[in-house]
Coordinates of C-alpha atoms in Angstrom, one line a residue:
M1 CA 56.3 43.9 216.7
K2 CA 54.8 47.3 217.2
D3 CA 52.2 46.0 219.6
G4 CA 54.9 44.3 221.6
G5 CA 56.9 47.5 221.7
S6 CA 54.1 49.6 223.0
T7 CA 53.4 47.1 225.8
T8 CA 57.0 47.2 226.9
V9 CA 56.9 51.0 226.9
I10 CA 54.0 50.9 229.4
S11 CA 55.8 48.5 231.6
E12 CA 59.1 50.4 231.5
T13 CA 57.3 53.7 232.3
E14 CA 55.9 52.1 235.4
I15 CA 59.4 51.3 236.5
L16 CA 60.5 54.8 235.5
E17 CA 58.3 56.3 238.3
E18 CA 60.4 54.4 240.9
D19 CA 63.9 54.7 239.4
E20 CA 63.5 58.2 237.7
E21 CA 65.7 57.2 234.8
P22 CA 63.6 57.9 231.7
K23 CA 66.3 58.1 229.2
D24 CA 67.9 54.7 229.8
A25 CA 64.5 53.0 230.0
E26 CA 63.4 54.5 226.7
A27 CA 66.6 53.4 225.0
E28 CA 66.3 49.9 226.3
A29 CA 62.6 49.7 225.3
E30 CA 63.4 50.9 221.8
A31 CA 66.3 48.4 221.5
E32 CA 64.2 45.4 222.6
A33 CA 61.4 46.3 220.2
G34 CA 63.9 46.4 217.3
S35 CA 62.2 49.5 215.8
Q36 CA 63.7 50.7 212.5
T37 CA 63.4 54.4 213.5
D38 CA 66.3 56.5 214.7
I39 CA 66.9 56.6 218.4
P40 CA 65.5 60.0 219.6
T41 CA 67.2 62.4 221.8
A42 CA 66.6 62.5 225.6
E43 CA 64.2 65.5 225.3
A44 CA 62.2 63.8 222.6
A45 CA 62.0 60.6 224.6
E46 CA 60.8 62.6 227.6
K47 CA 58.1 64.3 225.6
V48 CA 56.9 61.0 224.1
T49 CA 56.6 59.4 227.5
E50 CA 54.7 62.4 228.9
E51 CA 52.3 62.3 225.9
E52 CA 52.0 58.5 226.3
L53 CA 51.1 59.0 229.9
M54 CA 48.7 61.9 229.4
A55 CA 47.0 60.5 226.3
P56 CA 43.5 58.9 226.7
K57 CA 44.3 56.3 224.1
Q58 CA 45.8 54.0 226.8
P59 CA 42.6 52.1 227.8
R60 CA 41.7 51.4 224.1
E61 CA 45.1 49.9 223.5
R62 CA 44.8 47.8 226.6
K63 CA 41.4 46.4 225.4
L64 CA 43.0 45.1 222.2
T65 CA 45.3 42.8 224.2
N66 CA 42.5 40.0 224.0
Q67 CA 40.6 40.2 220.8
F68 CA 38.5 37.2 221.5
N69 CA 36.7 38.4 224.6
F70 CA 35.6 41.9 223.6
S71 CA 32.8 43.5 225.5
E72 CA 31.7 47.1 225.8
R73 CA 30.8 48.4 229.2
A74 CA 27.8 50.4 228.1
S75 CA 26.0 47.3 226.9
Q76 CA 26.5 45.3 230.1
T77 CA 23.1 46.4 231.5
F78 CA 20.9 43.7 233.1
N79 CA 18.1 42.5 230.7
N80 CA 15.0 41.0 232.3
P81 CA 14.4 37.5 231.1
L82 CA 11.3 37.1 228.9
R83 CA 8.5 35.0 230.4
D84 CA 7.4 32.1 228.2
R85 CA 4.1 30.3 228.5
E86 CA 4.2 26.9 226.9
C87 CA 1.9 24.0 226.4
Q88 CA 2.6 20.5 225.2
M89 CA 0.7 19.0 222.4
E90 CA 1.2 16.2 219.9
P91 CA 2.3 17.5 216.5
P92 CA -0.3 17.0 213.7
P93 CA 0.4 13.8 211.8
R94 CA 2.2 14.5 208.5
T95 CA 2.7 12.4 205.5
N96 CA 4.8 13.1 202.5
F97 CA 3.0 12.8 199.2
S98 CA 4.4 13.2 195.7
A99 CA 3.1 12.3 192.3
T100 CA 3.8 13.1 188.7
A101 CA 0.9 14.0 186.4
N102 CA 1.9 13.1 182.9
Q103 CA -0.2 13.9 179.8
W104 CA -1.4 10.3 179.4
E105 CA -2.4 10.1 183.1
I106 CA -4.6 13.2 182.7
Y107 CA -6.1 11.7 179.5
D108 CA -6.8 8.4 181.3
A109 CA -8.6 10.3 184.2
Y110 CA -10.8 12.1 181.7
V111 CA -11.7 8.9 179.9
E112 CA -12.6 7.2 183.2
E113 CA -14.8 10.1 184.2
L114 CA -16.6 9.9 180.8
E115 CA -17.2 6.2 181.2
K116 CA -18.7 6.8 184.7
Q117 CA -21.1 9.5 183.3
E118 CA -22.2 7.1 180.5
K119 CA -22.9 4.4 183.0
T120 CA -25.0 6.7 185.2
K121 CA -27.0 7.8 182.2
E122 CA -27.8 4.2 181.3
K123 CA -28.9 3.5 184.9
E124 CA -31.2 6.6 184.9
K125 CA -32.9 5.5 181.7
T126 CA -34.0 2.3 183.5
K127 CA -35.1 4.1 186.7
T128 CA -38.7 5.1 187.6
P129 CA -39.7 8.9 187.7
V130 CA -39.7 8.9 191.5
A131 CA -36.2 7.3 191.7
K132 CA -35.0 9.8 189.1
K133 CA -36.2 12.7 191.3
M134 CA -34.5 11.2 194.4
G135 CA -31.3 10.7 192.4
K136 CA -31.3 14.3 191.3
I137 CA -31.8 15.5 194.9
A138 CA -28.8 13.3 196.0
K139 CA -26.7 14.6 193.1
R140 CA -27.5 18.2 194.1
K141 CA -26.5 17.4 197.7
M142 CA -23.2 15.9 196.5
T143 CA -22.4 18.9 194.4
S144 CA -23.2 21.3 197.2
M145 CA -21.0 19.3 199.5
E146 CA -18.2 19.3 197.0
S147 CA -18.4 23.0 196.6
Q148 CA -17.8 23.5 200.3
S149 CA -14.2 23.1 201.4
D150 CA -13.4 19.9 203.2
D151 CA -11.5 21.8 205.9
I152 CA -14.6 23.8 206.8
T153 CA -16.9 20.8 206.9
K154 CA -14.6 19.1 209.4
V155 CA -14.9 21.9 211.9
T156 CA -18.6 22.9 211.5
Q157 CA -19.6 21.1 214.7
A158 CA -16.8 22.6 216.7
A159 CA -17.5 26.1 215.3
K160 CA -21.2 25.7 216.2
I161 CA -20.3 24.9 219.8
V162 CA -17.8 27.8 220.0
E163 CA -20.5 30.1 218.6
R164 CA -22.9 29.0 221.3
M165 CA -20.3 29.6 224.0
V166 CA -19.6 33.1 222.7
N167 CA -23.3 33.9 222.6
Q168 CA -23.8 32.5 226.1
N169 CA -21.2 34.9 227.3
T170 CA -22.6 37.8 225.3
Y171 CA -26.2 37.2 226.5
D172 CA -25.2 36.0 230.0
D173 CA -27.5 38.4 231.8
V174 CA -30.5 37.2 229.7
A175 CA -29.6 33.6 230.4
Q176 CA -29.4 34.3 234.1
D177 CA -32.8 36.0 234.0
F178 CA -34.3 33.1 232.1
K179 CA -33.0 30.6 234.6
Y180 CA -33.3 32.4 238.0
Y181 CA -35.1 35.8 237.9
E182 CA -38.5 35.9 239.5
D183 CA -40.3 39.3 239.7
A184 CA -40.3 40.1 243.4
A185 CA -43.0 42.8 242.8
D186 CA -45.6 40.0 242.3
E187 CA -45.8 39.5 246.0
Y188 CA -47.3 43.0 246.4
R189 CA -49.6 42.7 243.3
D190 CA -52.5 40.5 244.2
Q191 CA -53.9 39.5 240.8
E192 CA -51.5 40.9 238.2
G193 CA -48.4 39.6 236.5
T194 CA -45.8 40.8 234.1
L195 CA -43.8 39.5 231.1
L196 CA -40.0 39.9 231.2
P197 CA -38.5 40.3 227.7
L198 CA -35.6 37.9 227.2
W199 CA -34.0 37.2 223.7
K200 CA -35.1 38.6 220.4
F201 CA -34.6 36.4 217.4
Q202 CA -34.3 38.0 213.9
N203 CA -32.5 37.3 210.7
D204 CA -31.5 39.7 207.9
K205 CA -32.8 37.4 205.2
A206 CA -36.3 37.4 206.7
K207 CA -36.4 41.2 207.5
R208 CA -39.4 42.2 205.4
L209 CA -41.4 39.0 206.0
A210 CA -44.0 38.6 208.7
V211 CA -44.0 35.7 211.2
T212 CA -46.8 33.6 210.0
A213 CA -46.3 30.4 212.1
L214 CA -44.6 29.3 215.3
C215 CA -44.0 25.8 216.6
W216 CA -41.9 24.3 219.4
N217 CA -40.0 21.1 218.7
P218 CA -41.6 18.2 220.6
K219 CA -38.2 16.6 221.5
Y220 CA -35.8 19.5 221.9
K221 CA -37.5 22.0 224.1
D222 CA -35.1 24.8 223.3
L223 CA -35.7 24.6 219.5
F224 CA -38.6 26.2 217.7
A225 CA -39.6 26.7 214.1
V226 CA -40.6 30.1 212.6
G227 CA -42.5 30.4 209.3
H228 CA -42.1 33.6 207.3
G229 CA -44.5 34.9 204.7
S230 CA -46.9 37.8 204.2
Y231 CA -50.6 38.2 205.2
D232 CA -50.9 41.1 202.6
F233 CA -52.2 39.5 199.4
M234 CA -51.0 42.5 197.4
K235 CA -47.4 42.0 198.6
Q236 CA -46.7 38.3 198.1
S237 CA -43.1 37.3 197.6
R238 CA -40.9 34.5 198.9
G239 CA -41.1 32.6 202.1
M240 CA -38.6 31.3 204.7
L241 CA -38.5 28.5 207.3
L242 CA -36.1 29.2 210.1
L243 CA -35.3 27.1 213.2
Y244 CA -33.8 28.8 216.2
S245 CA -32.4 27.5 219.4
M246 CA -32.5 29.5 222.7
K247 CA -28.8 28.5 223.1
N248 CA -27.9 30.7 220.1
P249 CA -30.2 33.7 219.6
S250 CA -27.9 35.4 217.1
F251 CA -28.3 33.0 214.2
P252 CA -30.8 30.2 213.1
E253 CA -29.8 26.6 213.3
Y254 CA -31.5 25.8 210.0
I255 CA -32.5 28.0 207.1
F256 CA -34.8 27.0 204.3
S257 CA -36.2 29.3 201.6
S258 CA -39.1 28.9 199.3
D259 CA -40.6 30.6 196.3
S260 CA -44.0 31.1 198.0
G261 CA -44.7 32.5 201.4
I262 CA -45.1 30.0 204.3
M263 CA -48.4 30.3 206.0
C264 CA -48.3 27.5 208.6
L265 CA -46.2 24.7 209.9
D266 CA -46.2 21.7 212.3
M267 CA -43.6 19.4 213.7
H268 CA -44.1 15.7 214.0
V269 CA -44.3 14.3 217.5
D270 CA -42.6 11.0 216.9
H271 CA -40.3 12.2 214.1
P272 CA -39.2 15.7 215.3
Y273 CA -37.0 16.2 212.3
L274 CA -40.0 16.3 209.9
V275 CA -41.7 19.7 209.4
A276 CA -45.0 20.0 207.5
V277 CA -45.5 23.3 205.8
G278 CA -48.4 25.1 204.0
H279 CA -47.7 27.7 201.4
Y280 CA -49.6 30.7 200.1
D281 CA -49.8 29.2 196.6
G282 CA -51.8 26.2 197.9
N283 CA -48.9 23.7 198.0
V284 CA -47.9 21.7 201.0
A285 CA -44.4 20.4 201.7
I286 CA -42.4 18.3 204.1
Y287 CA -38.9 19.4 205.1
N288 CA -36.5 16.9 206.6
L289 CA -34.0 18.5 209.0
K290 CA -31.7 15.5 208.7
K291 CA -31.1 16.5 205.1
P292 CA -30.4 20.3 205.4
H293 CA -30.5 21.3 201.8
S294 CA -32.8 24.1 200.7
Q295 CA -35.4 22.0 198.8
P296 CA -38.2 20.2 200.7
A297 CA -38.0 16.4 200.8
F298 CA -41.6 16.1 199.6
R299 CA -43.9 18.6 197.9
S300 CA -47.4 18.6 196.4
S301 CA -48.0 19.8 192.9
A302 CA -50.9 20.8 190.6
K303 CA -51.1 17.1 189.5
S304 CA -51.2 15.7 193.0
G305 CA -54.2 17.8 194.2
K306 CA -52.8 20.9 195.7
H307 CA -55.1 23.6 197.2
T308 CA -56.2 26.4 194.9
D309 CA -56.0 29.0 197.8
P310 CA -53.6 29.7 200.6
V311 CA -53.1 26.8 203.1
W312 CA -53.9 28.3 206.5
Q313 CA -53.1 25.4 208.8
V314 CA -51.4 22.0 208.7
K315 CA -51.5 19.4 211.5
W316 CA -49.7 16.0 211.8
Q317 CA -51.9 13.0 212.6
K318 CA -51.3 9.5 213.7
D319 CA -49.9 7.2 211.0
D320 CA -52.5 5.4 208.9
M321 CA -53.2 1.6 208.9
D322 CA -50.1 0.9 206.8
N323 CA -47.9 3.0 209.1
N324 CA -47.6 5.8 206.5
L325 CA -47.0 9.3 207.7
N326 CA -50.1 11.4 207.6
F327 CA -51.1 15.1 208.0
F328 CA -54.1 17.3 207.3
S329 CA -54.4 20.8 205.8
V330 CA -57.1 23.4 205.6
S331 CA -57.4 26.1 203.0
S332 CA -59.6 29.0 201.8
D333 CA -60.7 26.8 198.9
G334 CA -63.0 25.0 201.3
R335 CA -61.2 21.7 201.2
I336 CA -59.8 19.8 204.2
V337 CA -57.3 17.4 202.8
S338 CA -55.5 14.4 204.2
W339 CA -52.0 14.0 202.9
T340 CA -50.3 10.6 203.1
L341 CA -46.7 9.8 202.4
V342 CA -46.8 6.7 200.3
K343 CA -43.5 5.4 198.7
S344 CA -41.9 8.8 198.9
E345 CA -44.8 10.6 197.2
L346 CA -47.6 12.7 198.7
V347 CA -51.1 11.2 198.1
H348 CA -54.1 13.4 198.9
T349 CA -57.6 12.5 200.0
D350 CA -60.4 15.1 200.4
V351 CA -61.8 14.6 203.9
I352 CA -64.5 17.3 203.8
K353 CA -65.7 20.2 201.7
L354 CA -67.0 23.2 203.6
K355 CA -70.3 24.2 202.2
V356 CA -72.0 27.2 203.6
E357 CA -75.5 26.1 204.8
S358 CA -78.6 27.5 203.2
S359 CA -76.5 29.1 200.5
S360 CA -77.3 26.9 197.6
T361 CA -78.5 28.8 194.5
E362 CA -80.1 27.4 191.4
G363 CA -78.0 27.6 188.3
L364 CA -78.8 26.8 184.7
E365 CA -81.2 23.8 184.1
G366 CA -81.9 23.6 187.9
L367 CA -78.4 22.8 189.0
Q368 CA -77.7 23.3 192.7
L369 CA -74.7 25.6 193.2
H370 CA -73.2 25.6 196.7
T371 CA -71.1 28.4 198.1
M372 CA -67.9 27.0 199.5
G373 CA -66.9 28.0 203.0
C374 CA -63.3 29.3 203.4
G375 CA -61.5 27.4 206.1
T376 CA -59.0 29.4 208.1
A377 CA -58.1 27.3 211.1
F378 CA -58.7 23.9 212.6
D379 CA -57.7 21.7 215.5
F380 CA -58.1 17.9 216.3
H381 CA -59.5 16.6 219.5
K382 CA -56.9 15.3 221.9
E383 CA -58.7 12.0 222.7
I384 CA -61.5 11.5 220.1
D385 CA -59.4 10.8 217.1
Y386 CA -62.0 11.4 214.4
M387 CA -63.4 14.7 215.8
F388 CA -62.0 18.1 214.8
L389 CA -63.1 21.8 214.6
V390 CA -62.8 24.1 211.6
G391 CA -63.0 27.9 211.8
T392 CA -64.0 29.8 208.7
E393 CA -63.8 33.3 207.1
E394 CA -67.5 33.7 207.6
G395 CA -67.1 33.5 211.4
K396 CA -68.6 30.0 211.8
I397 CA -67.0 27.1 213.5
Y398 CA -67.9 23.6 212.3
K399 CA -67.5 20.4 214.4
C400 CA -66.5 17.7 211.9
S401 CA -65.7 14.1 211.7
K402 CA -63.1 12.3 209.6
S403 CA -65.7 9.7 208.8
Y404 CA -68.4 12.0 207.4
S405 CA -67.4 14.0 204.3
S406 CA -70.9 15.4 203.5
Q407 CA -72.1 16.9 206.7
F408 CA -71.0 18.6 210.0
L409 CA -71.6 17.2 213.5
D410 CA -72.4 20.7 214.7
T411 CA -72.2 24.4 213.7
Y412 CA -71.4 27.3 216.0
D413 CA -72.2 30.9 215.1
A414 CA -69.0 32.0 216.7
H415 CA -67.8 35.3 215.4
N416 CA -68.8 38.2 213.1
M417 CA -65.5 38.1 211.2
A418 CA -62.9 35.5 210.2
V419 CA -61.9 33.0 212.8
D420 CA -58.1 33.3 213.3
A421 CA -57.5 30.3 215.6
V422 CA -59.4 27.4 217.3
S423 CA -57.7 25.3 220.0
W424 CA -58.9 22.4 222.2
N425 CA -58.0 22.7 225.9
P426 CA -55.1 20.4 226.7
Y427 CA -56.7 19.0 229.9
H428 CA -60.5 19.3 229.6
T429 CA -61.9 17.3 226.7
K430 CA -65.1 19.4 226.3
V431 CA -63.6 22.8 226.2
F432 CA -62.2 24.7 223.2
M433 CA -61.3 28.3 222.5
S434 CA -61.6 30.5 219.4
C435 CA -60.4 34.0 218.5
S436 CA -61.2 36.4 215.7
S437 CA -60.6 39.7 214.0
D438 CA -63.8 40.9 215.6
W439 CA -61.7 41.7 218.7
T440 CA -63.1 38.8 220.7
V441 CA -61.8 35.6 222.4
K442 CA -64.5 33.0 223.2
I443 CA -64.3 29.9 225.3
W444 CA -66.8 27.1 224.5
D445 CA -68.1 23.8 225.7
H446 CA -68.5 21.8 222.5
T447 CA -71.8 20.3 223.8
I448 CA -73.4 23.8 224.1
K449 CA -73.8 26.1 221.1
T450 CA -73.3 29.3 223.1
P451 CA -69.9 30.5 224.4
M452 CA -69.1 30.1 228.1
F453 CA -66.8 33.2 228.3
I454 CA -66.4 36.1 225.9
Y455 CA -63.5 38.6 226.2
D456 CA -63.3 41.8 224.2
L457 CA -59.7 42.9 223.7
N458 CA -60.2 46.2 221.8
S459 CA -58.2 45.1 218.8
A460 CA -58.2 42.2 216.2
V461 CA -56.9 39.0 217.9
G462 CA -54.2 37.3 215.8
D463 CA -53.7 34.1 217.9
V464 CA -54.5 32.3 221.1
A465 CA -52.7 29.5 223.0
W466 CA -53.5 27.4 226.0
A467 CA -50.8 27.1 228.7
P468 CA -49.4 23.6 229.0
Y469 CA -49.2 23.8 232.9
S470 CA -52.7 24.9 233.7
S471 CA -56.2 24.3 232.3
T472 CA -57.3 27.9 233.1
V473 CA -54.3 29.9 231.7
F474 CA -54.2 31.1 228.1
A475 CA -52.5 33.9 226.2
A476 CA -53.9 36.0 223.3
V477 CA -52.1 38.5 221.0
T478 CA -53.6 41.5 219.3
T479 CA -52.7 43.7 216.3
N480 CA -52.1 46.7 218.6
G481 CA -48.9 45.1 219.8
K482 CA -50.2 43.7 223.1
T483 CA -50.0 40.3 224.7
H484 CA -52.8 39.4 227.1
V485 CA -52.5 36.6 229.6
F486 CA -55.6 35.2 231.4
D487 CA -56.0 32.9 234.3
L488 CA -59.7 32.1 234.8
S489 CA -59.2 30.6 238.3
I490 CA -57.8 34.0 239.4
N491 CA -59.9 36.4 237.4
K492 CA -62.6 35.3 235.0
Y493 CA -63.6 38.8 233.9
E494 CA -60.4 40.3 232.5
A495 CA -56.7 39.5 231.8
I496 CA -54.2 39.4 234.6
C497 CA -51.5 40.8 232.3
N498 CA -51.9 43.3 229.4
Q499 CA -48.5 44.2 228.2
P500 CA -47.2 45.9 225.0
V501 CA -44.5 43.7 223.5
V502 CA -43.5 45.4 220.3
A503 CA -42.3 49.0 220.4
K504 CA -43.7 50.6 217.2
K505 CA -47.4 51.1 216.9
K506 CA -47.5 49.9 213.2
N507 CA -45.9 46.6 214.2
K508 CA -48.6 43.9 214.7
I509 CA -48.2 40.8 216.7
T510 CA -49.3 37.8 214.7
H511 CA -48.6 34.6 216.8
V512 CA -48.0 33.3 220.3
Q513 CA -46.8 29.9 221.7
F514 CA -46.1 28.6 225.2
N515 CA -42.9 26.5 225.8
P516 CA -43.9 22.9 226.8
I517 CA -41.7 22.9 230.0
H518 CA -40.2 26.4 230.6
P519 CA -42.3 29.3 231.9
I520 CA -41.8 31.3 228.7
I521 CA -43.8 32.3 225.6
I522 CA -42.6 33.3 222.2
V523 CA -44.3 36.0 220.2
G524 CA -44.0 36.8 216.5
D525 CA -44.7 40.0 214.7
D526 CA -45.1 41.2 211.1
R527 CA -41.6 42.6 211.0
G528 CA -40.1 39.1 211.2
H529 CA -39.0 39.4 214.8
V530 CA -39.7 36.7 217.5
T531 CA -39.5 37.9 221.1
C532 CA -39.1 35.5 224.0
L533 CA -40.8 36.5 227.3
K534 CA -40.7 35.0 230.8
L535 CA -44.0 34.8 232.7
S536 CA -43.8 36.2 236.2
P537 CA -44.9 34.0 239.2
N538 CA -48.4 35.4 239.3
L539 CA -49.1 34.2 235.8
R540 CA -48.2 30.6 236.7
K541 CA -49.7 30.4 240.2
M542 CA -50.1 26.9 241.5
P543 CA -52.6 26.0 244.3
K544 CA -51.6 27.1 247.7
E545 CA -50.4 24.5 250.2
K546 CA -52.7 24.1 253.2
K547 CA -51.4 23.0 256.6
G548 CA -51.4 19.3 257.0
Q549 CA -52.6 18.7 253.4
E550 CA -50.7 17.7 250.3
V551 CA -51.2 19.8 247.2
Q552 CA -52.9 17.7 244.6
K553 CA -51.5 18.0 241.2
G554 CA -52.2 16.3 237.8
P555 CA -54.7 16.4 235.0
A556 CA -57.7 15.4 237.2
V557 CA -57.1 18.5 239.4
E558 CA -56.9 20.7 236.3
I559 CA -60.1 19.3 234.9
A560 CA -61.9 19.8 238.2
K561 CA -60.6 23.4 238.4
L562 CA -62.1 24.3 235.0
D563 CA -65.3 22.3 235.6
K564 CA -65.9 24.3 238.7
L565 CA -65.8 27.5 236.6
L566 CA -68.0 26.1 233.8
N567 CA -70.6 25.0 236.4
L568 CA -70.8 28.5 237.7
V569 CA -71.5 29.8 234.2
R570 CA -73.9 27.0 233.3
E571 CA -76.0 27.8 236.4
V572 CA -76.2 31.5 235.5
K573 CA -77.1 30.9 231.9
P574 CA -80.7 29.6 232.2
K575 CA -81.6 32.5 234.5
V576 CA -80.5 35.0 231.8

């Protein structure tokens, strides 16, 4: 009743201002409220009313009239509404699973597993050794797959695509240069060109290993394989096979490691997932990219006729009569071996043994001892299947046939030091090129025993490669870190581009390869880096269009272009 009394006081006081009768009003108010206190005197009542009017407690008491709608003025500021961005999606499917694992259920599971193991052991006993080996490989693969989390394996493809997208954004300026940039300065340089560095491919695991082999994939033109090993026979360690894509320069697509250094590799034209590899320890192996576990799918051994020296080059050949896969290898032990994949096993056949001519010495009891030539490089003719060239450590090049194992078709006194590479021209069937550590690159007609062109590059030449778009363009790399590009139709005396590619002087370039369709080359060095470079317009000049005439293109034009140059040389030679 106190609250009610107070409210009546307020209302009576309002009337008091009009009637000016405070005493009677106060008495009436007190009587109505029914307060138990004594009725105060007129003076006390007057004081109370004055205090009530003056006191600041009035508004607080008024607020309490409605206890269910309380709000404080200070908090009634306008709050900006939050902006929500929403998207709709289907919720992931959910299923409830519950099970109880009792002691006997666990026991039954173990017994079942033991029975399975016993059955597999019985099966393995009946299997052949080859089947056993394949079973082991499959088992290894299963365990490696199980060790990985299922959740990760589900998103590997998506993660790879996202990684490529991120890299494309990171290296966007390089990708734009690769696609669209043409060096405008070439218009003002008559017979010179430049190389524009694009991506650099490197991997931490292959940091201390030299690039010993490069090969573009015949099907996917952005994919290339890199072989890692060491050319220093005092520092032989492990080897690595990495496959990079230009779409992702930051990390290899495939990684394979080996106990011995990889010296060479080649990719099959019809089966681009098969990579043949030659090792420093004399073994050859085939890696299958469809089965990306670290072990090779097939490998030679001491029993199956491996080389006794490093394998310097391997090359896939056409399948044999029974449609078995077939590749050749050359090694310092003087053997050229044909390897055939028969029933998941590598079978070897010695094609030829390189004997150094006029080097036979008489041993005990008149035995003829032949000095073996050390093969370092070889290449097969593009049209004549049986014919191939072999370069040796002695500097000679032998023209051989698959049919004759005892003699050579021809011998060229090519170089004063080891031949590092030999390569047939992709257009002209008679022309081949060789390079050597004696600083020279020589271009030959295989019907003539003397070279047509000789170029001295002032440093040991590690590798040479013909351009796929022209019969007269080729690139050479030297150990002083320079890349030289020649176009014989523009300048037959010197290179139209000499450019240092690696920064440090101690860093040597080891290999070079042209891309089959894009105007780029890749260059490998002995620090394990692969640099991609774009050729400027002057380095890939096509014949100029004449008014009213169509520009002739095709292999016939390229052959005629090189023939014209060779005829000039052939005419000069007899006079000399």
